[in-house]
Amino acid sequence: MCKKSDIRMSIKDLKKNITAEERTRFSEQIRCRIEQLPEFKQAKTILLYHSLPDEVDSSSFLRLWKEDKRLLLPAVKGDNLIIRNYHPEKLKTGRYGIIESQGDRITDLSVIDMIIIPGVAFDKKRNRLGRGKGYYDRFLSEFKGVTVGICYTSCVQYGLPHGYFDRPVDILVTENYIRRTEKKQ
């Protein structure tokens, strides 16, 4: 199995081949697939993210969902993520160049119905490879709701290195498909 750093470099090279037009089209296809999920339709409060240039573009998600859903954004504080209400007029660039909300802080994670999580890569078992700082890994260890990972199909790998405490996302959405946890009967 490859090292995480090697996979990140490989994916970075792959993403260079995605044109701006493809990125826009793929992001819209992913958004439409998410909107068809029963879990999304039922969700009242969603933790999203403000995308970096190489990630699935979340700008239309934020614009289109802000009236019907309560949207939250993460912010980096020390070694952890804190969660804030999304207000388009209360944004600033935080650590690592990520745009963060300056809205009210949310401390009761039970209000979050769904988290939509970016990843450098995912594998077919829905394991996530992040940027290497572990922010989402630490956060997800406390989260009990639905997790949706999103990425471009070209970033889905056969197998990713993962540890005992790593939690696969419940649903993986790309521009081409939805892969979900088998429902236990």
PDB file of C-alpha atoms in Angstrom:
ATOM      1  CA  MET A   1       0.000   0.000   0.000  1.00  0.00           C
ATOM      2  CA  CYS A   2       1.253   3.481  -0.877  1.00  0.00           C
ATOM      3  CA  LYS A   3       2.108   6.103   1.707  1.00  0.00           C
ATOM      4  CA  LYS A   4      -0.479   8.820   2.276  1.00  0.00           C
ATOM      5  CA  SER A   5       1.931  11.545   1.143  1.00  0.00           C
ATOM      6  CA  ASP A   6       2.522   9.716  -2.169  1.00  0.00           C
ATOM      7  CA  ILE A   7      -1.221   9.381  -2.736  1.00  0.00           C
ATOM      8  CA  ARG A   8      -1.749  13.080  -2.015  1.00  0.00           C
ATOM      9  CA  MET A   9       0.895  13.996  -4.607  1.00  0.00           C
ATOM     10  CA  SER A  10      -0.627  11.617  -7.162  1.00  0.00           C
ATOM     11  CA  ILE A  11      -4.111  13.079  -6.621  1.00  0.00           C
ATOM     12  CA  LYS A  12      -2.735  16.614  -6.850  1.00  0.00           C
ATOM     13  CA  ASP A  13      -1.329  15.726 -10.282  1.00  0.00           C
ATOM     14  CA  LEU A  14      -4.652  14.138 -11.308  1.00  0.00           C
ATOM     15  CA  LYS A  15      -6.593  17.266 -10.336  1.00  0.00           C
ATOM     16  CA  LYS A  16      -4.370  19.417 -12.552  1.00  0.00           C
ATOM     17  CA  ASN A  17      -6.013  17.676 -15.523  1.00  0.00           C
ATOM     18  CA  ILE A  18      -9.528  18.738 -14.465  1.00  0.00           C
ATOM     19  CA  THR A  19     -10.463  21.879 -16.401  1.00  0.00           C
ATOM     20  CA  ALA A  20     -12.374  24.775 -14.842  1.00  0.00           C
ATOM     21  CA  GLU A  21     -15.415  23.837 -16.934  1.00  0.00           C
ATOM     22  CA  GLU A  22     -15.244  20.200 -15.772  1.00  0.00           C
ATOM     23  CA  ARG A  23     -14.825  21.293 -12.153  1.00  0.00           C
ATOM     24  CA  THR A  24     -17.971  23.411 -12.411  1.00  0.00           C
ATOM     25  CA  ARG A  25     -19.935  20.654 -14.171  1.00  0.00           C
ATOM     26  CA  PHE A  26     -18.758  17.902 -11.810  1.00  0.00           C
ATOM     27  CA  SER A  27     -19.506  20.041  -8.742  1.00  0.00           C
ATOM     28  CA  GLU A  28     -23.040  20.709  -9.977  1.00  0.00           C
ATOM     29  CA  GLN A  29     -23.581  17.012 -10.695  1.00  0.00           C
ATOM     30  CA  ILE A  30     -22.415  16.179  -7.174  1.00  0.00           C
ATOM     31  CA  ARG A  31     -24.723  18.826  -5.691  1.00  0.00           C
ATOM     32  CA  CYS A  32     -27.693  17.415  -7.631  1.00  0.00           C
ATOM     33  CA  ARG A  33     -26.907  13.875  -6.452  1.00  0.00           C
ATOM     34  CA  ILE A  34     -26.755  15.047  -2.825  1.00  0.00           C
ATOM     35  CA  GLU A  35     -30.101  16.813  -3.195  1.00  0.00           C
ATOM     36  CA  GLN A  36     -31.686  13.480  -4.183  1.00  0.00           C
ATOM     37  CA  LEU A  37     -30.543  11.718  -1.009  1.00  0.00           C
ATOM     38  CA  PRO A  38     -33.390  11.034   1.456  1.00  0.00           C
ATOM     39  CA  GLU A  39     -30.965  11.952   4.255  1.00  0.00           C
ATOM     40  CA  PHE A  40     -30.432  15.369   2.668  1.00  0.00           C
ATOM     41  CA  LYS A  41     -34.141  15.981   2.190  1.00  0.00           C
ATOM     42  CA  GLN A  42     -34.731  15.216   5.878  1.00  0.00           C
ATOM     43  CA  ALA A  43     -31.742  17.195   7.159  1.00  0.00           C
ATOM     44  CA  LYS A  44     -32.458  20.556   8.724  1.00  0.00           C
ATOM     45  CA  THR A  45     -28.899  21.439   9.772  1.00  0.00           C
ATOM     46  CA  ILE A  46     -25.897  20.668   7.562  1.00  0.00           C
ATOM     47  CA  LEU A  47     -22.215  21.207   8.228  1.00  0.00           C
ATOM     48  CA  LEU A  48     -20.632  22.047   4.906  1.00  0.00           C
ATOM     49  CA  TYR A  49     -17.281  23.583   3.975  1.00  0.00           C
ATOM     50  CA  HIS A  50     -16.058  26.528   1.948  1.00  0.00           C
ATOM     51  CA  SER A  51     -14.074  24.935  -0.876  1.00  0.00           C
ATOM     52  CA  LEU A  52     -10.433  25.423  -1.710  1.00  0.00           C
ATOM     53  CA  PRO A  53      -9.567  25.728  -5.423  1.00  0.00           C
ATOM     54  CA  ASP A  54      -8.771  22.009  -5.838  1.00  0.00           C
ATOM     55  CA  GLU A  55     -11.887  20.725  -4.035  1.00  0.00           C
ATOM     56  CA  VAL A  56     -15.434  20.099  -5.213  1.00  0.00           C
ATOM     57  CA  ASP A  57     -16.809  23.646  -5.442  1.00  0.00           C
ATOM     58  CA  SER A  58     -19.263  24.261  -2.604  1.00  0.00           C
ATOM     59  CA  SER A  59     -20.266  27.818  -3.590  1.00  0.00           C
ATOM     60  CA  SER A  60     -23.523  26.779  -5.279  1.00  0.00           C
ATOM     61  CA  PHE A  61     -24.342  24.477  -2.336  1.00  0.00           C
ATOM     62  CA  LEU A  62     -24.024  27.419   0.050  1.00  0.00           C
ATOM     63  CA  ARG A  63     -25.929  29.796  -2.227  1.00  0.00           C
ATOM     64  CA  LEU A  64     -28.807  27.441  -3.019  1.00  0.00           C
ATOM     65  CA  TRP A  65     -29.286  25.763   0.352  1.00  0.00           C
ATOM     66  CA  LYS A  66     -28.956  28.756   2.699  1.00  0.00           C
ATOM     67  CA  GLU A  67     -32.663  29.584   2.555  1.00  0.00           C
ATOM     68  CA  ASP A  68     -33.993  26.057   3.194  1.00  0.00           C
ATOM     69  CA  LYS A  69     -31.357  24.563   5.490  1.00  0.00           C
ATOM     70  CA  ARG A  70     -29.417  25.793   8.473  1.00  0.00           C
ATOM     71  CA  LEU A  71     -25.831  25.739   7.210  1.00  0.00           C
ATOM     72  CA  LEU A  72     -22.736  25.570   9.354  1.00  0.00           C
ATOM     73  CA  LEU A  73     -19.063  25.931   8.454  1.00  0.00           C
ATOM     74  CA  PRO A  74     -15.997  24.642  10.277  1.00  0.00           C
ATOM     75  CA  ALA A  75     -13.188  26.901  11.452  1.00  0.00           C
ATOM     76  CA  VAL A  76      -9.749  25.839  12.627  1.00  0.00           C
ATOM     77  CA  LYS A  77      -8.920  26.660  16.239  1.00  0.00           C
ATOM     78  CA  GLY A  78      -5.667  25.203  17.485  1.00  0.00           C
ATOM     79  CA  ASP A  79      -5.691  21.492  16.648  1.00  0.00           C
ATOM     80  CA  ASN A  80      -9.459  21.224  16.299  1.00  0.00           C
ATOM     81  CA  LEU A  81     -12.419  22.308  14.257  1.00  0.00           C
ATOM     82  CA  ILE A  82     -14.997  24.573  15.784  1.00  0.00           C
ATOM     83  CA  ILE A  83     -18.393  24.945  14.157  1.00  0.00           C
ATOM     84  CA  ARG A  84     -20.082  28.239  13.351  1.00  0.00           C
ATOM     85  CA  ASN A  85     -23.355  29.299  11.782  1.00  0.00           C
ATOM     86  CA  TYR A  86     -22.914  30.240   8.130  1.00  0.00           C
ATOM     87  CA  HIS A  87     -23.591  33.873   7.317  1.00  0.00           C
ATOM     88  CA  PRO A  88     -22.414  34.998   3.854  1.00  0.00           C
ATOM     89  CA  GLU A  89     -21.735  38.481   5.197  1.00  0.00           C
ATOM     90  CA  LYS A  90     -19.576  37.189   8.073  1.00  0.00           C
ATOM     91  CA  LEU A  91     -16.726  35.391   6.310  1.00  0.00           C
ATOM     92  CA  LYS A  92     -12.978  35.797   6.622  1.00  0.00           C
ATOM     93  CA  THR A  93      -9.936  33.900   5.478  1.00  0.00           C
ATOM     94  CA  GLY A  94      -8.591  31.718   8.244  1.00  0.00           C
ATOM     95  CA  ARG A  95      -5.710  29.339   8.683  1.00  0.00           C
ATOM     96  CA  TYR A  96      -4.489  27.547   5.532  1.00  0.00           C
ATOM     97  CA  GLY A  97      -6.344  30.081   3.340  1.00  0.00           C
ATOM     98  CA  ILE A  98      -9.724  28.501   4.123  1.00  0.00           C
ATOM     99  CA  ILE A  99     -12.689  30.864   4.238  1.00  0.00           C
ATOM    100  CA  GLU A 100     -14.401  30.541   7.621  1.00  0.00           C
ATOM    101  CA  SER A 101     -17.619  31.897   9.060  1.00  0.00           C
ATOM    102  CA  GLN A 102     -17.545  34.342  11.935  1.00  0.00           C
ATOM    103  CA  GLY A 103     -21.126  33.468  12.908  1.00  0.00           C
ATOM    104  CA  ASP A 104     -22.202  32.177  16.293  1.00  0.00           C
ATOM    105  CA  ARG A 105     -20.297  29.129  17.551  1.00  0.00           C
ATOM    106  CA  ILE A 106     -22.177  25.821  17.791  1.00  0.00           C
ATOM    107  CA  THR A 107     -21.189  23.635  20.728  1.00  0.00           C
ATOM    108  CA  ASP A 108     -24.082  21.163  20.678  1.00  0.00           C
ATOM    109  CA  LEU A 109     -23.101  18.816  17.830  1.00  0.00           C
ATOM    110  CA  SER A 110     -26.365  16.909  18.153  1.00  0.00           C
ATOM    111  CA  VAL A 111     -28.102  19.684  16.172  1.00  0.00           C
ATOM    112  CA  ILE A 112     -26.125  18.651  13.057  1.00  0.00           C
ATOM    113  CA  ASP A 113     -28.057  16.188  10.892  1.00  0.00           C
ATOM    114  CA  MET A 114     -25.485  15.807   8.113  1.00  0.00           C
ATOM    115  CA  ILE A 115     -21.869  16.657   7.438  1.00  0.00           C
ATOM    116  CA  ILE A 116     -20.622  17.057   3.876  1.00  0.00           C
ATOM    117  CA  ILE A 117     -16.893  16.408   3.927  1.00  0.00           C
ATOM    118  CA  PRO A 118     -14.292  17.060   1.254  1.00  0.00           C
ATOM    119  CA  GLY A 119     -11.422  14.674   0.816  1.00  0.00           C
ATOM    120  CA  VAL A 120      -8.214  14.588  -1.159  1.00  0.00           C
ATOM    121  CA  ALA A 121      -9.287  11.038  -2.024  1.00  0.00           C
ATOM    122  CA  PHE A 122     -11.703   8.322  -0.948  1.00  0.00           C
ATOM    123  CA  ASP A 123     -11.638   4.630  -1.613  1.00  0.00           C
ATOM    124  CA  LYS A 124     -14.450   2.319  -2.638  1.00  0.00           C
ATOM    125  CA  LYS A 125     -15.052   1.405   1.003  1.00  0.00           C
ATOM    126  CA  ARG A 126     -15.651   5.116   1.684  1.00  0.00           C
ATOM    127  CA  ASN A 127     -12.424   5.650   3.644  1.00  0.00           C
ATOM    128  CA  ARG A 128     -11.206   9.247   3.441  1.00  0.00           C
ATOM    129  CA  LEU A 129      -7.753  10.672   2.894  1.00  0.00           C
ATOM    130  CA  GLY A 130      -7.582  14.281   4.050  1.00  0.00           C
ATOM    131  CA  ARG A 131      -4.837  16.847   3.882  1.00  0.00           C
ATOM    132  CA  GLY A 132      -2.962  15.273   6.776  1.00  0.00           C
ATOM    133  CA  LYS A 133      -3.761  17.467   9.767  1.00  0.00           C
ATOM    134  CA  GLY A 134      -6.491  15.203  11.223  1.00  0.00           C
ATOM    135  CA  TYR A 135      -9.069  17.957  11.872  1.00  0.00           C
ATOM    136  CA  TYR A 136     -12.020  16.055  10.441  1.00  0.00           C
ATOM    137  CA  ASP A 137     -10.810  12.749  11.924  1.00  0.00           C
ATOM    138  CA  ARG A 138     -10.867  14.210  15.437  1.00  0.00           C
ATOM    139  CA  PHE A 139     -14.200  15.905  14.823  1.00  0.00           C
ATOM    140  CA  LEU A 140     -15.906  12.834  13.361  1.00  0.00           C
ATOM    141  CA  SER A 141     -14.958  10.722  16.363  1.00  0.00           C
ATOM    142  CA  GLU A 142     -17.637  12.672  18.294  1.00  0.00           C
ATOM    143  CA  PHE A 143     -20.253  12.952  15.537  1.00  0.00           C
ATOM    144  CA  LYS A 144     -23.232  10.580  15.398  1.00  0.00           C
ATOM    145  CA  GLY A 145     -25.137  11.861  12.322  1.00  0.00           C
ATOM    146  CA  VAL A 146     -24.871  11.150   8.601  1.00  0.00           C
ATOM    147  CA  THR A 147     -21.522  11.765   6.922  1.00  0.00           C
ATOM    148  CA  VAL A 148     -21.314  12.420   3.186  1.00  0.00           C
ATOM    149  CA  GLY A 149     -17.923  12.473   1.510  1.00  0.00           C
ATOM    150  CA  ILE A 150     -17.582  14.200  -1.830  1.00  0.00           C
ATOM    151  CA  CYS A 151     -14.870  14.135  -4.455  1.00  0.00           C
ATOM    152  CA  TYR A 152     -14.347  13.738  -8.177  1.00  0.00           C
ATOM    153  CA  THR A 153     -14.608  10.184  -9.501  1.00  0.00           C
ATOM    154  CA  SER A 154     -10.963  10.359 -10.611  1.00  0.00           C
ATOM    155  CA  CYS A 155      -9.990  10.788  -6.933  1.00  0.00           C
ATOM    156  CA  VAL A 156     -11.583   7.519  -5.815  1.00  0.00           C
ATOM    157  CA  GLN A 157      -8.820   4.988  -5.242  1.00  0.00           C
ATOM    158  CA  TYR A 158      -8.894   1.206  -4.956  1.00  0.00           C
ATOM    159  CA  GLY A 159      -7.704   1.205  -1.349  1.00  0.00           C
ATOM    160  CA  LEU A 160      -6.399   3.858   1.026  1.00  0.00           C
ATOM    161  CA  PRO A 161      -4.292   3.409   4.136  1.00  0.00           C
ATOM    162  CA  HIS A 162      -6.468   3.901   7.214  1.00  0.00           C
ATOM    163  CA  GLY A 163      -6.196   3.304  10.920  1.00  0.00           C
ATOM    164  CA  TYR A 164      -8.353   1.582  13.464  1.00  0.00           C
ATOM    165  CA  PHE A 165      -9.953   4.845  14.597  1.00  0.00           C
ATOM    166  CA  ASP A 166     -10.598   6.189  11.077  1.00  0.00           C
ATOM    167  CA  ARG A 167     -14.310   6.278  10.323  1.00  0.00           C
ATOM    168  CA  PRO A 168     -15.466   5.782   6.721  1.00  0.00           C
ATOM    169  CA  VAL A 169     -18.156   8.185   5.545  1.00  0.00           C
ATOM    170  CA  ASP A 170     -21.688   6.810   5.366  1.00  0.00           C
ATOM    171  CA  ILE A 171     -22.230   7.995   1.795  1.00  0.00           C
ATOM    172  CA  LEU A 172     -19.703   8.797  -0.934  1.00  0.00           C
ATOM    173  CA  VAL A 173     -20.906  11.038  -3.765  1.00  0.00           C
ATOM    174  CA  THR A 174     -19.027  11.738  -6.988  1.00  0.00           C
ATOM    175  CA  GLU A 175     -20.227  13.196 -10.263  1.00  0.00           C
ATOM    176  CA  ASN A 176     -20.850   9.643 -11.508  1.00  0.00           C
ATOM    177  CA  TYR A 177     -22.305   7.712  -8.575  1.00  0.00           C
ATOM    178  CA  ILE A 178     -23.427   7.397  -4.983  1.00  0.00           C
ATOM    179  CA  ARG A 179     -21.899   4.666  -2.796  1.00  0.00           C
ATOM    180  CA  ARG A 180     -23.394   4.097   0.628  1.00  0.00           C
ATOM    181  CA  THR A 181     -23.167   1.954   3.723  1.00  0.00           C
ATOM    182  CA  GLU A 182     -25.141  -1.240   3.459  1.00  0.00           C
ATOM    183  CA  LYS A 183     -28.194  -0.902   5.678  1.00  0.00           C
ATOM    184  CA  LYS A 184     -28.167  -3.330   8.592  1.00  0.00           C
ATOM    185  CA  GLN A 185     -31.409  -5.237   9.061  1.00  0.00           C
TER     186      GLN A 185
END
